[in-house]
Amino acid sequence: MKTNKKLTAAVLAAATALSLSINAQAEYVAGEDVTVLQGFKPGGGSDVLAQLVQPYVSKKLGVNFVNEYIPGATGAIAWTRLAKQSKKDGSVISITNTPMLMTNYIMNDAITYNIRELTPIANVVTDPGIAVVAKDSPYNTIEDLLAAAKEKPGRVTVGNSGMGGDDYFTTLLIEKATGLSFKKVPFQGDGPSATAAMGNKIDVSFNNVGTVYSQVQNGTLKALAVFSDKRIDSLPDVPTLKEKGIDVVAGSSRGYSAPAGIPDEARDQLIAAFEALRDDQAFLADAKKRALNIDIVTGDAYGKMFENMEKEFQGIWKEVGTKQQ
């Protein structure tokens, strides 16, 4: 039997290229296992992000992601460990939630880490805020909730993901815009806050769309308002606060950071893996199903986002936070 030498050569070349591609993909400089610190309990916004993103980035880098949940102090325990106690080789990263990444130390001098001790890798999602109540709550509209707060000052309970989180600050901004006051109830993440609202343990949870979207869709939670600039496509019937005359736009951005000082090669490999998500149609379709707004900002631009947000929330806390102390 004659052998087609050109065909054989082409097959060998293709096999070699595939082998090189697989080997290159598996050669992340920090090894095969990457620990991901999560500063909140499972089931919240960080976990939603991890379940969406990490299967795709894992394939691109050829690594196994191992999530380590370290709830407490609105993420500050995890981020202190990231900044001050983790290996600086790219083998440990963390989901970084803003603005709470900065508001933790803006509000509390006892928290000693800051953004300059981190290597920003990539923001992935910017998730609008939302007000949700139990399916059998007496509040069917945002007007109902605000009327109750006016009638019972300081007694309507509003759940948040922890003091300093985006939804905690949303409550402060709504109080400032309306002259109302609420009783703020902190939880260790968005998931526990949503669960408390579902069980009528609190009157309302200020949360994020991506965290509670499935519960709103299946009817176990009612959405009263979103805290976005315009109505969002995934919940077109839910009004914005701005429509109701309350000029508050708020939400949470979530991404990934490493400790400061990791090798440039590790940083560049991580950034490239996250940047590739922009054109990954399977990833984008998966995000759409979960009502997650993809907002990929990487490297130095993500670091600039940190700096701008730090300055913004220093101003907000100076203006409205002193009343909370």
Coordinates of C-alpha atoms in Angstrom, one line a residue:
M1 CA 0.0 0.0 0.0
K2 CA 1.4 3.4 -1.0
T3 CA 1.7 6.1 1.6
N4 CA 0.6 9.6 0.8
K5 CA 3.7 11.4 2.1
K6 CA 2.2 14.9 1.9
L7 CA -0.9 13.7 3.8
T8 CA 1.2 12.0 6.4
A9 CA 3.3 15.1 6.9
A10 CA 0.2 17.3 7.3
V11 CA -1.3 14.9 9.9
L12 CA 2.0 14.8 11.8
A13 CA 2.2 18.6 11.7
A14 CA -1.3 19.0 12.9
A15 CA -0.8 16.6 15.7
T16 CA 2.4 18.3 16.8
A17 CA 0.7 21.7 16.8
L18 CA -2.2 20.3 18.9
S19 CA 0.3 18.8 21.3
L20 CA 2.2 22.1 21.6
S21 CA -1.1 24.0 22.1
I22 CA -2.2 21.6 24.9
N23 CA 1.2 21.8 26.6
A24 CA 1.3 25.6 26.4
Q25 CA -2.2 25.8 27.8
A26 CA -1.2 23.6 30.8
E27 CA 2.0 25.6 31.6
Y28 CA 0.6 28.3 33.8
V29 CA 3.8 29.4 35.7
A30 CA 2.3 29.1 39.1
G31 CA 1.3 25.4 38.7
E32 CA -1.8 23.4 38.1
D33 CA -3.8 24.4 41.2
V34 CA -5.0 28.0 41.9
T35 CA -6.7 28.9 45.2
V36 CA -9.5 31.4 44.9
L37 CA -10.3 33.2 48.1
Q38 CA -14.0 34.2 48.5
G39 CA -14.9 36.6 51.2
F40 CA -18.5 35.7 51.5
K41 CA -20.6 32.6 52.1
P42 CA -21.6 30.3 49.2
G43 CA -24.7 31.3 47.2
G44 CA -23.9 35.0 47.0
G45 CA -22.7 37.2 44.2
S46 CA -19.1 36.0 44.5
D47 CA -20.1 32.4 44.2
V48 CA -22.4 33.2 41.2
L49 CA -19.4 34.8 39.5
A50 CA -17.1 31.8 40.3
Q51 CA -19.6 29.3 39.0
L52 CA -19.9 31.2 35.7
V53 CA -16.3 32.2 35.1
Q54 CA -13.9 29.6 36.5
P55 CA -14.8 26.7 34.2
Y56 CA -13.9 28.8 31.2
V57 CA -10.7 30.3 32.6
S58 CA -9.7 26.9 33.9
K59 CA -9.6 25.5 30.4
K60 CA -7.8 28.5 29.0
L61 CA -5.0 28.3 31.7
G62 CA -5.0 24.5 32.1
V63 CA -5.5 24.9 35.9
N64 CA -7.8 23.7 38.6
F65 CA -9.5 26.4 40.6
V66 CA -10.1 25.6 44.3
N67 CA -12.5 27.9 46.0
E68 CA -11.9 28.8 49.7
Y69 CA -14.7 30.5 51.4
I70 CA -13.6 32.9 54.2
P71 CA -16.7 34.9 55.1
G72 CA -16.7 37.8 57.6
A73 CA -16.1 41.6 57.8
T74 CA -17.7 42.2 54.3
G75 CA -14.8 40.4 52.6
A76 CA -12.0 42.0 54.7
I77 CA -10.8 38.8 56.2
A78 CA -10.2 37.2 52.8
W79 CA -8.7 40.4 51.3
T80 CA -6.4 40.8 54.3
R81 CA -5.1 37.3 53.8
L82 CA -4.7 37.9 50.0
A83 CA -2.7 41.1 50.5
K84 CA -0.6 40.2 53.5
Q85 CA -0.4 36.4 54.0
S86 CA -0.7 34.7 50.5
K87 CA 2.0 33.4 48.2
K88 CA 3.1 36.0 45.7
D89 CA 3.6 33.5 42.8
G90 CA 0.1 33.6 41.2
S91 CA -1.1 30.4 42.9
V92 CA -3.5 32.4 45.1
I93 CA -6.0 34.9 43.8
S94 CA -9.3 36.3 45.1
I95 CA -12.6 37.5 43.8
T96 CA -12.6 41.3 44.5
N97 CA -15.9 42.9 45.0
T98 CA -16.2 46.7 44.6
P99 CA -16.9 49.0 46.2
M100 CA -16.6 47.0 49.4
L101 CA -13.0 46.2 48.7
M102 CA -12.3 49.9 49.4
T103 CA -15.2 50.9 51.7
N104 CA -13.9 48.3 54.3
Y105 CA -10.8 50.4 55.1
I106 CA -12.5 53.7 54.3
M107 CA -15.0 53.1 57.1
N108 CA -12.8 51.2 59.5
D109 CA -9.2 52.1 60.5
A110 CA -8.7 48.7 62.0
I111 CA -8.7 47.2 58.5
T112 CA -5.1 47.6 57.3
Y113 CA -5.0 46.3 53.7
N114 CA -5.5 48.6 50.8
I115 CA -5.7 48.4 47.0
R116 CA -2.0 49.2 46.6
E117 CA -1.2 45.8 48.1
L118 CA -3.0 44.0 45.3
T119 CA -2.4 43.1 41.6
P120 CA -5.7 43.9 39.8
I121 CA -6.3 41.1 37.2
A122 CA -9.8 41.6 35.7
N123 CA -13.2 42.9 36.4
V124 CA -15.8 40.6 34.9
V125 CA -19.3 41.7 35.9
T126 CA -21.0 44.9 36.9
D127 CA -24.2 43.8 38.6
P128 CA -27.0 46.4 39.2
G129 CA -28.6 46.6 42.6
I130 CA -32.2 45.5 43.2
A131 CA -34.8 45.6 46.0
V132 CA -36.5 42.2 46.5
V133 CA -39.2 41.0 49.0
A134 CA -40.9 37.7 49.8
K135 CA -43.5 36.5 47.4
D136 CA -46.2 37.1 50.0
S137 CA -44.8 40.4 51.2
P138 CA -47.4 43.2 51.7
Y139 CA -45.1 45.4 49.6
N140 CA -45.9 45.1 46.0
T141 CA -44.3 48.3 44.7
I142 CA -41.3 50.4 45.8
E143 CA -43.9 53.1 46.7
D144 CA -45.4 50.7 49.2
L145 CA -42.0 50.1 50.8
L146 CA -41.2 53.8 51.0
A147 CA -44.6 54.7 52.4
A148 CA -44.1 52.1 55.2
A149 CA -40.6 53.6 55.9
K150 CA -42.3 57.0 56.2
E151 CA -44.9 55.7 58.5
K152 CA -42.5 53.7 60.7
P153 CA -39.1 55.6 60.7
G154 CA -36.2 53.3 61.4
R155 CA -38.3 50.2 61.7
V156 CA -38.5 48.8 58.1
T157 CA -35.7 46.2 58.0
V158 CA -33.4 46.3 55.0
G159 CA -30.9 43.4 54.5
N160 CA -27.5 43.9 53.0
S161 CA -24.4 41.9 52.4
G162 CA -22.5 43.5 55.3
M163 CA -21.6 46.9 56.5
G164 CA -19.7 48.6 53.8
G165 CA -21.1 46.6 50.9
D166 CA -22.7 48.2 47.9
D167 CA -26.2 47.6 49.2
Y168 CA -25.3 49.1 52.6
F169 CA -24.2 52.2 50.8
T170 CA -27.3 52.1 48.6
T171 CA -29.4 52.3 51.8
L172 CA -27.4 55.3 52.9
L173 CA -27.9 57.1 49.6
I174 CA -31.6 56.3 49.5
E175 CA -32.0 57.7 53.0
K176 CA -30.2 60.8 51.9
A177 CA -32.3 61.2 48.8
T178 CA -35.6 60.6 50.5
G179 CA -35.2 61.8 54.1
L180 CA -36.3 58.4 55.2
S181 CA -34.5 56.0 57.7
F182 CA -34.3 52.2 57.6
K183 CA -33.1 49.6 60.0
K184 CA -30.1 48.1 58.4
V185 CA -29.5 44.4 58.9
P186 CA -26.1 43.0 57.8
F187 CA -25.5 39.4 56.5
Q188 CA -22.4 37.5 55.4
G189 CA -23.1 38.0 51.8
D190 CA -26.0 38.6 49.3
G191 CA -27.2 35.0 49.4
P192 CA -28.0 35.0 53.2
S193 CA -29.7 38.4 52.7
A194 CA -31.9 37.1 49.9
T195 CA -32.8 34.0 51.9
A196 CA -33.8 36.1 54.9
A197 CA -36.1 38.2 52.6
M198 CA -37.6 35.0 51.1
G199 CA -38.5 33.8 54.6
N200 CA -39.9 37.1 55.7
K201 CA -37.1 37.5 58.3
I202 CA -36.6 41.0 57.0
D203 CA -38.9 43.4 55.1
V204 CA -36.6 43.8 52.0
S205 CA -33.2 42.8 50.8
F206 CA -31.1 45.3 48.8
N207 CA -29.2 42.8 46.6
N208 CA -27.8 42.4 43.1
V209 CA -29.7 41.3 40.0
G210 CA -27.3 38.4 39.2
T211 CA -27.7 36.9 42.7
V212 CA -31.5 36.9 42.9
Y213 CA -32.5 36.7 39.2
S214 CA -33.6 33.0 39.3
Q215 CA -35.7 33.5 42.4
V216 CA -37.4 36.5 40.9
Q217 CA -38.1 34.5 37.7
N218 CA -39.5 31.5 39.6
G219 CA -41.6 33.8 41.9
T220 CA -40.1 33.1 45.2
L221 CA -39.0 36.8 45.4
K222 CA -40.7 39.9 44.2
A223 CA -38.6 42.7 42.6
L224 CA -39.7 46.2 43.6
A225 CA -37.0 48.3 41.8
V226 CA -33.6 48.1 40.2
F227 CA -30.9 50.6 41.0
S228 CA -29.7 51.0 37.4
D229 CA -29.7 54.1 35.2
K230 CA -32.2 52.5 32.9
R231 CA -34.5 49.4 33.0
I232 CA -32.6 46.2 32.4
D233 CA -33.4 43.8 29.6
S234 CA -33.7 40.7 31.8
L235 CA -36.3 42.4 34.1
P236 CA -38.1 44.8 31.7
D237 CA -41.2 45.3 34.0
V238 CA -39.2 46.3 37.0
P239 CA -38.9 50.1 37.4
T240 CA -35.7 52.0 38.3
L241 CA -35.4 54.2 41.3
K242 CA -34.8 57.1 39.0
E243 CA -38.2 56.6 37.4
K244 CA -39.6 57.1 40.9
G245 CA -37.8 60.4 41.4
I246 CA -35.0 58.9 43.5
D247 CA -31.6 59.7 41.8
V248 CA -29.7 56.7 43.1
V249 CA -27.8 54.3 40.8
A250 CA -25.8 51.6 42.5
G251 CA -24.5 48.0 42.2
S252 CA -21.5 45.8 42.6
S253 CA -18.6 45.0 40.3
R254 CA -16.8 41.7 40.7
G255 CA -13.5 40.5 39.4
Y256 CA -10.2 38.9 40.3
S257 CA -7.0 40.2 41.9
A258 CA -3.8 38.7 43.2
P259 CA -1.3 39.9 45.8
A260 CA 1.0 42.7 44.8
G261 CA 4.4 41.5 43.5
I262 CA 3.4 38.4 41.6
P263 CA 5.6 37.6 38.6
D264 CA 4.9 39.5 35.4
E265 CA 4.4 36.2 33.5
A266 CA 1.7 35.0 35.9
R267 CA 0.0 38.3 35.7
D268 CA 0.1 38.4 31.9
Q269 CA -1.2 34.8 31.6
L270 CA -4.1 35.5 34.0
I271 CA -5.1 38.7 32.2
A272 CA -4.9 37.0 28.8
A273 CA -7.2 34.3 30.0
F274 CA -9.8 36.8 31.2
E275 CA -9.5 38.9 28.1
A276 CA -10.3 35.9 26.0
L277 CA -13.8 35.7 27.6
R278 CA -14.8 38.8 25.6
D279 CA -15.0 36.7 22.5
D280 CA -16.1 33.4 24.0
Q281 CA -19.6 32.9 22.7
A282 CA -20.4 30.0 25.0
F283 CA -19.4 32.1 28.0
L284 CA -21.4 35.1 26.9
A285 CA -24.5 33.0 26.3
D286 CA -24.1 31.5 29.8
A287 CA -23.8 34.9 31.4
K288 CA -26.9 36.1 29.6
K289 CA -28.9 33.2 31.0
R290 CA -27.9 34.3 34.5
A291 CA -28.7 37.9 33.8
L292 CA -25.1 38.9 34.5
N293 CA -23.9 42.1 32.8
I294 CA -20.4 41.4 31.5
D295 CA -18.0 44.3 32.0
I296 CA -14.4 43.1 31.4
V297 CA -11.8 45.6 32.4
T298 CA -8.2 44.2 32.9
G299 CA -4.8 45.0 34.3
D300 CA -3.9 48.6 34.7
A301 CA -7.4 49.8 33.6
Y302 CA -8.9 47.6 36.4
G303 CA -6.4 49.2 38.8
K304 CA -7.5 52.7 37.7
M305 CA -11.1 51.6 38.3
F306 CA -10.0 50.7 41.9
E307 CA -8.4 54.2 42.3
N308 CA -11.4 56.0 41.0
M309 CA -13.8 54.1 43.1
E310 CA -11.7 54.6 46.3
K311 CA -11.8 58.4 45.7
E312 CA -15.6 58.3 45.0
F313 CA -16.5 56.4 48.1
Q314 CA -14.2 58.4 50.3
G315 CA -16.3 61.3 49.3
I316 CA -19.6 59.5 49.9
W317 CA -18.6 58.3 53.3
K318 CA -17.4 61.8 54.3
E319 CA -20.8 63.2 53.3
V320 CA -23.2 60.6 54.7
G321 CA -21.3 58.2 56.8
T322 CA -20.6 60.3 59.9
K323 CA -24.3 60.0 60.8
Q324 CA -23.8 56.2 61.1
Q325 CA -21.0 56.4 63.6

